[in-house]
PDB file of C-alpha atoms in Angstrom:
ATOM      1  CA  MET B1446      24.244 -12.024 -26.336  1.00 69.00           C
ATOM      2  CA  THR B1447      25.793 -10.153 -23.464  1.00 79.00           C
ATOM      3  CA  LEU B1448      23.640 -11.563 -20.593  1.00 84.00           C
ATOM      4  CA  ARG B1449      22.955 -15.359 -20.639  1.00 91.00           C
ATOM      5  CA  LEU B1450      19.503 -16.298 -20.672  1.00 96.00           C
ATOM      6  CA  THR B1451      17.993 -19.760 -19.922  1.00 97.00           C
ATOM      7  CA  VAL B1452      14.685 -21.740 -19.453  1.00 98.00           C
ATOM      8  CA  SER B1453      14.653 -24.716 -17.539  1.00 98.00           C
ATOM      9  CA  ASP B1454      13.280 -28.119 -18.873  1.00 98.00           C
ATOM     10  CA  ASP B1455      10.836 -28.178 -16.155  1.00 97.00           C
ATOM     11  CA  VAL B1456       9.338 -25.025 -17.142  1.00 98.00           C
ATOM     12  CA  ARG B1457       9.399 -25.979 -20.857  1.00 97.00           C
ATOM     13  CA  ALA B1458       7.683 -28.881 -19.937  1.00 97.00           C
ATOM     14  CA  LEU B1459       5.049 -26.949 -17.999  1.00 97.00           C
ATOM     15  CA  ALA B1460       4.457 -24.520 -20.756  1.00 96.00           C
ATOM     16  CA  PRO B1461       5.608 -25.747 -24.211  1.00 95.00           C
ATOM     17  CA  GLY B1462       4.006 -22.827 -25.758  1.00 94.00           C
ATOM     18  CA  PHE B1463       6.213 -20.349 -23.990  1.00 97.00           C
ATOM     19  CA  THR B1464       8.484 -18.240 -26.121  1.00 96.00           C
ATOM     20  CA  HIS B1465      10.411 -15.005 -25.493  1.00 97.00           C
ATOM     21  CA  VAL B1466      12.260 -12.116 -27.175  1.00 97.00           C
ATOM     22  CA  ALA B1467      14.994 -10.366 -25.718  1.00 97.00           C
ATOM     23  CA  VAL B1468      16.057  -6.771 -26.321  1.00 98.00           C
ATOM     24  CA  GLU B1469      19.396  -5.558 -25.042  1.00 97.00           C
ATOM     25  CA  ALA B1470      20.057  -1.883 -24.898  1.00 98.00           C
ATOM     26  CA  HIS B1471      23.179  -0.060 -23.934  1.00 97.00           C
ATOM     27  CA  GLY B1472      23.793   3.602 -23.440  1.00 98.00           C
ATOM     28  CA  LEU B1473      19.995   4.625 -22.759  1.00 98.00           C
ATOM     29  CA  THR B1474      19.035   7.643 -21.344  1.00 96.00           C
ATOM     30  CA  ASN B1475      16.447   7.721 -18.531  1.00 97.00           C
ATOM     31  CA  GLY B1476      14.558  10.075 -16.211  1.00 97.00           C
ATOM     32  CA  PRO B1477      11.286  11.191 -14.779  1.00 98.00           C
ATOM     33  CA  SER B1478       8.124  10.344 -16.794  1.00 97.00           C
ATOM     34  CA  ASN B1479       7.476  13.251 -19.338  1.00 96.00           C
ATOM     35  CA  ASP B1480       5.159  14.453 -21.786  1.00 97.00           C
ATOM     36  CA  GLY B1481       6.501  12.018 -24.320  1.00 95.00           C
ATOM     37  CA  SER B1482       6.385   8.761 -22.322  1.00 97.00           C
ATOM     38  CA  SER B1483       2.881   9.974 -21.099  1.00 97.00           C
ATOM     39  CA  ALA B1484       1.587  10.323 -24.649  1.00 97.00           C
ATOM     40  CA  LEU B1485       2.867   6.696 -25.414  1.00 97.00           C
ATOM     41  CA  LEU B1486       0.833   5.436 -22.330  1.00 98.00           C
ATOM     42  CA  ASP B1487      -2.237   7.272 -23.496  1.00 97.00           C
ATOM     43  CA  GLU B1488      -1.984   5.960 -27.144  1.00 98.00           C
ATOM     44  CA  ALA B1489      -1.403   2.450 -25.799  1.00 98.00           C
ATOM     45  CA  ALA B1490      -4.612   2.594 -23.809  1.00 98.00           C
ATOM     46  CA  ARG B1491      -6.318   3.713 -26.909  1.00 97.00           C
ATOM     47  CA  ARG B1492      -4.942   0.785 -29.117  1.00 98.00           C
ATOM     48  CA  LEU B1493      -5.832  -1.703 -26.406  1.00 98.00           C
ATOM     49  CA  ALA B1494      -9.453  -0.547 -26.183  1.00 97.00           C
ATOM     50  CA  SER B1495      -9.783  -0.556 -30.071  1.00 97.00           C
ATOM     51  CA  ARG B1496      -8.213  -4.018 -30.117  1.00 96.00           C
ATOM     52  CA  LEU B1497     -10.592  -5.464 -27.286  1.00 97.00           C
ATOM     53  CA  ASP B1498     -13.652  -3.745 -28.723  1.00 96.00           C
ATOM     54  CA  GLY B1499     -15.687  -4.180 -25.328  1.00 95.00           C
ATOM     55  CA  ARG B1500     -14.255  -7.426 -24.339  1.00 96.00           C
ATOM     56  CA  ALA B1501     -12.205  -8.146 -21.173  1.00 96.00           C
ATOM     57  CA  PRO B1502      -8.301  -8.642 -21.352  1.00 97.00           C
ATOM     58  CA  HIS B1503      -8.494 -12.197 -20.149  1.00 95.00           C
ATOM     59  CA  GLU B1504     -10.818 -13.114 -23.271  1.00 95.00           C
ATOM     60  CA  GLU B1505      -7.858 -12.650 -25.668  1.00 94.00           C
ATOM     61  CA  ALA B1506      -6.504 -16.014 -26.605  1.00 93.00           C
ATOM     62  CA  GLY B1507      -2.788 -15.142 -25.323  1.00 94.00           C
ATOM     63  CA  MET B1508      -4.171 -14.081 -21.983  1.00 96.00           C
ATOM     64  CA  ALA B1509      -6.101 -17.209 -21.642  1.00 95.00           C
ATOM     65  CA  ALA B1510      -2.933 -19.168 -22.379  1.00 96.00           C
ATOM     66  CA  TRP B1511      -1.332 -17.238 -19.530  1.00 97.00           C
ATOM     67  CA  ARG B1512      -3.870 -18.063 -17.207  1.00 97.00           C
ATOM     68  CA  ALA B1513      -3.626 -21.805 -17.992  1.00 96.00           C
ATOM     69  CA  ALA B1514       0.204 -21.532 -17.487  1.00 97.00           C
ATOM     70  CA  TYR B1515      -0.221 -19.812 -14.199  1.00 97.00           C
ATOM     71  CA  THR B1516      -2.872 -22.652 -13.185  1.00 97.00           C
ATOM     72  CA  ALA B1517      -0.526 -25.129 -14.150  1.00 96.00           C
ATOM     73  CA  PHE B1518       2.217 -24.163 -11.574  1.00 96.00           C
ATOM     74  CA  GLY B1519      -0.551 -23.506  -8.878  1.00 96.00           C
ATOM     75  CA  ALA B1520      -1.190 -19.858  -9.095  1.00 96.00           C
ATOM     76  CA  LYS B1521      -4.725 -18.392  -9.328  1.00 94.00           C
ATOM     77  CA  PRO B1522      -4.760 -16.229 -12.308  1.00 92.00           C
ATOM     78  CA  SER B1523      -8.016 -14.340 -11.378  1.00 90.00           C
ATOM     79  CA  ARG B1524      -6.003 -13.037  -8.302  1.00 92.00           C
ATOM     80  CA  THR B1525      -2.288 -12.897  -9.225  1.00 94.00           C
ATOM     81  CA  ARG B1526      -2.500 -11.841 -12.962  1.00 96.00           C
ATOM     82  CA  ASN B1527       0.310 -11.778 -15.577  1.00 97.00           C
ATOM     83  CA  SER B1528       1.565  -8.511 -15.963  1.00 98.00           C
ATOM     84  CA  ALA B1529       0.182  -7.840 -19.257  1.00 98.00           C
ATOM     85  CA  GLU B1530      -3.436  -8.447 -18.018  1.00 98.00           C
ATOM     86  CA  ALA B1531      -2.835  -6.615 -14.883  1.00 97.00           C
ATOM     87  CA  LEU B1532      -1.693  -3.406 -16.774  1.00 98.00           C
ATOM     88  CA  ALA B1533      -4.472  -3.961 -19.314  1.00 98.00           C
ATOM     89  CA  ARG B1534      -7.202  -3.538 -16.621  1.00 97.00           C
ATOM     90  CA  ARG B1535      -5.721  -0.557 -15.200  1.00 97.00           C
ATOM     91  CA  ALA B1536      -5.393   1.213 -18.670  1.00 97.00           C
ATOM     92  CA  LEU B1537      -9.160   0.589 -19.101  1.00 96.00           C
ATOM     93  CA  THR B1538      -9.956   2.550 -16.048  1.00 94.00           C
ATOM     94  CA  ASP B1539     -10.519   6.046 -15.241  1.00 90.00           C
ATOM     95  CA  GLY B1540      -7.276   6.150 -13.393  1.00 91.00           C
ATOM     96  CA  GLY B1541      -5.270   4.772 -16.392  1.00 94.00           C
ATOM     97  CA  LEU B1542      -1.827   3.882 -16.182  1.00 97.00           C
ATOM     98  CA  PRO B1543       0.819   4.662 -13.964  1.00 96.00           C
ATOM     99  CA  ARG B1544       3.802   6.930 -14.781  1.00 98.00           C
ATOM    100  CA  ILE B1545       7.074   5.440 -13.286  1.00 98.00           C
ATOM    101  CA  ASN B1546      10.097   6.820 -15.351  1.00 98.00           C
ATOM    102  CA  VAL B1547      10.787   7.047 -19.109  1.00 98.00           C
ATOM    103  CA  LEU B1548      11.871   3.474 -19.786  1.00 98.00           C
ATOM    104  CA  VAL B1549       9.310   1.796 -17.579  1.00 98.00           C
ATOM    105  CA  ASP B1550       6.615   3.951 -19.191  1.00 98.00           C
ATOM    106  CA  VAL B1551       8.039   2.935 -22.744  1.00 98.00           C
ATOM    107  CA  TYR B1552       7.905  -0.786 -22.138  1.00 98.00           C
ATOM    108  CA  ASN B1553       4.524  -0.532 -20.105  1.00 98.00           C
ATOM    109  CA  ALA B1554       3.177   1.124 -23.390  1.00 98.00           C
ATOM    110  CA  ILE B1555       4.361  -1.785 -25.564  1.00 98.00           C
ATOM    111  CA  SER B1556       2.976  -4.215 -23.150  1.00 98.00           C
ATOM    112  CA  VAL B1557      -0.456  -2.686 -23.174  1.00 98.00           C
ATOM    113  CA  ALA B1558      -0.494  -2.019 -26.942  1.00 98.00           C
ATOM    114  CA  HIS B1559       0.453  -5.678 -27.773  1.00 97.00           C
ATOM    115  CA  LEU B1560      -1.205  -6.879 -24.818  1.00 97.00           C
ATOM    116  CA  ILE B1561       1.929  -9.015 -24.001  1.00 97.00           C
ATOM    117  CA  PRO B1562       3.936  -9.193 -20.647  1.00 98.00           C
ATOM    118  CA  VAL B1563       7.074  -6.983 -21.046  1.00 98.00           C
ATOM    119  CA  GLY B1564       9.627  -6.394 -18.333  1.00 97.00           C
ATOM    120  CA  GLY B1565      12.828  -4.517 -18.065  1.00 98.00           C
ATOM    121  CA  GLU B1566      16.032  -5.301 -16.015  1.00 98.00           C
ATOM    122  CA  ASP B1567      18.786  -2.939 -15.225  1.00 98.00           C
ATOM    123  CA  THR B1568      21.692  -5.219 -16.300  1.00 97.00           C
ATOM    124  CA  ASP B1569      24.256  -3.634 -14.053  1.00 97.00           C
ATOM    125  CA  ARG B1570      22.401  -4.947 -11.216  1.00 97.00           C
ATOM    126  CA  ILE B1571      22.122  -8.582 -12.618  1.00 97.00           C
ATOM    127  CA  LYS B1572      24.268 -11.096 -10.979  1.00 96.00           C
ATOM    128  CA  GLY B1573      25.410 -13.715 -13.503  1.00 94.00           C
ATOM    129  CA  GLY B1574      23.073 -14.770 -16.109  1.00 93.00           C
ATOM    130  CA  MET B1575      19.250 -14.899 -15.759  1.00 97.00           C
ATOM    131  CA  ARG B1576      17.254 -18.267 -15.537  1.00 98.00           C
ATOM    132  CA  LEU B1577      13.551 -18.936 -15.763  1.00 98.00           C
ATOM    133  CA  VAL B1578      12.981 -21.991 -13.282  1.00 98.00           C
ATOM    134  CA  ARG B1579      10.540 -23.501 -10.891  1.00 98.00           C
ATOM    135  CA  ALA B1580      11.465 -22.397  -7.599  1.00 98.00           C
ATOM    136  CA  THR B1581      12.634 -24.369  -4.638  1.00 97.00           C
ATOM    137  CA  GLY B1582      11.172 -22.166  -2.191  1.00 97.00           C
ATOM    138  CA  GLN B1583      14.441 -20.986  -0.635  1.00 97.00           C
ATOM    139  CA  GLU B1584      15.419 -18.370  -3.123  1.00 97.00           C
ATOM    140  CA  PRO B1585      15.490 -14.641  -1.610  1.00 97.00           C
ATOM    141  CA  PHE B1586      13.110 -12.205  -3.437  1.00 98.00           C
ATOM    142  CA  VAL B1587      13.575  -8.407  -2.329  1.00 96.00           C
ATOM    143  CA  THR B1588      10.391  -6.435  -2.568  1.00 94.00           C
ATOM    144  CA  VAL B1589       8.725  -3.657  -0.694  1.00 91.00           C
ATOM    145  CA  ALA B1590       5.974  -3.952   2.156  1.00 87.00           C
ATOM    146  CA  GLY B1591       4.618  -1.172   4.199  1.00 86.00           C
ATOM    147  CA  GLY B1592       7.152   1.245   2.411  1.00 86.00           C
ATOM    148  CA  GLU B1593      10.289  -0.856   3.610  1.00 89.00           C
ATOM    149  CA  GLU B1594      12.406  -3.251   1.717  1.00 91.00           C
ATOM    150  CA  THR B1595      11.801  -6.878   2.780  1.00 95.00           C
ATOM    151  CA  VAL B1596      12.761 -10.420   1.748  1.00 96.00           C
ATOM    152  CA  GLU B1597      10.219 -12.897   0.738  1.00 96.00           C
ATOM    153  CA  HIS B1598      10.348 -16.314  -0.715  1.00 97.00           C
ATOM    154  CA  PRO B1599       8.444 -18.080  -3.725  1.00 97.00           C
ATOM    155  CA  GLU B1600       6.318 -20.937  -3.310  1.00 97.00           C
ATOM    156  CA  PRO B1601       8.027 -24.238  -4.085  1.00 97.00           C
ATOM    157  CA  GLY B1602       7.218 -24.903  -7.796  1.00 97.00           C
ATOM    158  CA  GLU B1603       6.539 -21.295  -8.670  1.00 98.00           C
ATOM    159  CA  VAL B1604       7.934 -20.281 -12.047  1.00 98.00           C
ATOM    160  CA  VAL B1605      10.357 -17.220 -11.237  1.00 98.00           C
ATOM    161  CA  TRP B1606      13.293 -15.512 -13.083  1.00 98.00           C
ATOM    162  CA  CYS B1607      16.333 -15.332 -11.239  1.00 98.00           C
ATOM    163  CA  ASP B1608      20.088 -14.631 -11.124  1.00 97.00           C
ATOM    164  CA  ASP B1609      22.911 -15.646  -8.895  1.00 97.00           C
ATOM    165  CA  GLU B1610      21.808 -13.566  -6.104  1.00 97.00           C
ATOM    166  CA  GLY B1611      18.090 -14.359  -5.809  1.00 98.00           C
ATOM    167  CA  VAL B1612      14.706 -13.916  -7.646  1.00 98.00           C
ATOM    168  CA  THR B1613      14.321 -11.071 -10.027  1.00 98.00           C
ATOM    169  CA  CYS B1614      10.504 -11.736 -10.964  1.00 98.00           C
ATOM    170  CA  ARG B1615       7.876 -13.863  -9.121  1.00 98.00           C
ATOM    171  CA  ARG B1616       5.252 -15.961 -10.559  1.00 97.00           C
ATOM    172  CA  TRP B1617       6.735 -15.586 -14.177  1.00 98.00           C
ATOM    173  CA  ASN B1618       6.094 -11.886 -14.631  1.00 98.00           C
ATOM    174  CA  TRP B1619       3.720 -11.317 -11.959  1.00 97.00           C
ATOM    175  CA  ARG B1620       5.942  -9.056  -9.691  1.00 96.00           C
ATOM    176  CA  GLN B1621       9.538  -7.534 -10.240  1.00 96.00           C
ATOM    177  CA  GLY B1622      11.943  -7.344  -7.558  1.00 96.00           C
ATOM    178  CA  VAL B1623      13.326  -4.058  -6.586  1.00 96.00           C
ATOM    179  CA  ARG B1624      17.029  -4.946  -6.807  1.00 96.00           C
ATOM    180  CA  THR B1625      17.142  -5.019 -10.735  1.00 97.00           C
ATOM    181  CA  ARG B1626      14.092  -2.748 -11.600  1.00 97.00           C
ATOM    182  CA  LEU B1627      15.013   0.246 -13.904  1.00 98.00           C
ATOM    183  CA  THR B1628      15.633   3.549 -12.229  1.00 97.00           C
ATOM    184  CA  GLU B1629      16.195   6.956 -13.424  1.00 97.00           C
ATOM    185  CA  ASP B1630      20.020   6.376 -13.229  1.00 97.00           C
ATOM    186  CA  SER B1631      19.756   3.051 -15.450  1.00 98.00           C
ATOM    187  CA  VAL B1632      21.837   3.198 -18.677  1.00 98.00           C
ATOM    188  CA  ASN B1633      21.853  -0.501 -19.648  1.00 98.00           C
ATOM    189  CA  ALA B1634      18.841  -2.534 -19.827  1.00 98.00           C
ATOM    190  CA  LEU B1635      17.491  -6.011 -20.788  1.00 98.00           C
ATOM    191  CA  PHE B1636      14.048  -5.916 -21.939  1.00 98.00           C
ATOM    192  CA  LEU B1637      12.068  -9.248 -21.990  1.00 98.00           C
ATOM    193  CA  LEU B1638       8.904  -9.743 -24.200  1.00 98.00           C
ATOM    194  CA  GLU B1639       7.232 -13.211 -23.202  1.00 98.00           C
ATOM    195  CA  GLY B1640       4.449 -14.866 -25.112  1.00 96.00           C
ATOM    196  CA  MET B1641       2.321 -17.883 -24.633  1.00 95.00           C
ATOM    197  CA  GLY B1642       0.381 -19.904 -27.420  1.00 86.00           C
ATOM    198  CA  PRO B1643       0.770 -20.770 -31.145  1.00 83.00           C
ATOM    199  CA  ALA B1644       1.256 -17.313 -32.399  1.00 81.00           C
ATOM    200  CA  ALA B1645       3.401 -16.151 -29.377  1.00 89.00           C
ATOM    201  CA  GLY B1646       6.657 -15.892 -31.297  1.00 89.00           C
ATOM    202  CA  GLY B1647       5.418 -13.616 -34.098  1.00 93.00           C
ATOM    203  CA  ALA B1648       3.485 -11.323 -31.607  1.00 94.00           C
ATOM    204  CA  ALA B1649       6.530 -10.969 -29.324  1.00 96.00           C
ATOM    205  CA  ALA B1650       8.743 -10.074 -32.316  1.00 96.00           C
ATOM    206  CA  ALA B1651       6.485  -7.440 -33.467  1.00 97.00           C
ATOM    207  CA  ALA B1652       6.232  -5.973 -30.223  1.00 97.00           C
ATOM    208  CA  ALA B1653      10.051  -6.061 -29.722  1.00 98.00           C
ATOM    209  CA  ALA B1654      10.605  -4.420 -33.022  1.00 98.00           C
ATOM    210  CA  GLU B1655       8.250  -1.528 -31.773  1.00 98.00           C
ATOM    211  CA  LEU B1656       9.891  -1.347 -28.379  1.00 98.00           C
ATOM    212  CA  ALA B1657      13.609  -0.974 -30.163  1.00 98.00           C
ATOM    213  CA  GLU B1658      12.157   2.013 -32.424  1.00 97.00           C
ATOM    214  CA  SER B1659      10.685   3.645 -29.206  1.00 97.00           C
ATOM    215  CA  LEU B1660      14.000   3.413 -27.445  1.00 97.00           C
ATOM    216  CA  GLU B1661      16.066   4.515 -30.414  1.00 96.00           C
ATOM    217  CA  LYS B1662      13.969   7.731 -30.538  1.00 94.00           C
ATOM    218  CA  LEU B1663      14.079   8.370 -26.843  1.00 92.00           C
ATOM    219  CA  SER B1664      17.924   7.592 -26.494  1.00 94.00           C
ATOM    220  CA  PRO B1665      19.660   8.519 -29.795  1.00 94.00           C
ATOM    221  CA  GLY B1666      23.127   6.889 -29.951  1.00 94.00           C
ATOM    222  CA  ALA B1667      21.737   3.851 -27.660  1.00 97.00           C
ATOM    223  CA  ARG B1668      23.133   0.379 -28.815  1.00 97.00           C
ATOM    224  CA  ILE B1669      20.055  -1.841 -29.192  1.00 97.00           C
ATOM    225  CA  THR B1670      20.092  -5.402 -30.318  1.00 97.00           C
ATOM    226  CA  VAL B1671      16.805  -7.362 -30.767  1.00 97.00           C
ATOM    227  CA  HIS B1672      17.330 -11.234 -30.343  1.00 95.00           C
ATOM    228  CA  ASP B1673      15.228 -14.130 -32.145  1.00 92.00           C
ATOM    229  CA  PRO B1674      12.500 -15.629 -30.446  1.00 92.00           C
ATOM    230  CA  ARG B1675      13.215 -18.395 -28.181  1.00 93.00           C
TER     231      ARG B1675
END
């Protein structure tokens, strides 16, 4: 794997049911949201509604496992929801899912359709490897508040993804930082599909395979590698 990913022993002890699948992609083509990416989001919302059949997203076993993991490191899961639950709730509203750019739309569609947290990072902006750790509380996290970039810090013990420069995603997969997010200029990316619970590995692998297929259709010639669940 080009970019080294590690999960700390502290996080493994906190959530032994955690697994993740990484999809590496090089030579992608990105741009503004278009009819194709919008159609993927609409179809994902339909698939989610059919899957839930009137139930709330947090009633799914995988989402319940995520809520338990969030509670274990001190977060309030009904207030700071994992990314999949937050997106699913938006998908079921009249406003629907946001349109960001093609690559973000694609991985958001996979997240909603499979009800699994999915994130995307611009690997050209990552410094060193990526680590899933429990924060000290001193790590910098670049975000936007009031339309301006600002630096925050995670709570001590919070589970975060980070690289050599700081936090890339807070509260596991709750909020991504602006430094490494996928923009319309991104050409190389790492997509992380995260699962929690007994069936997490298989679910993440199935979602990763669909993501890779979508990326290949949208970016012919891109080099895409799906790694085994870890």
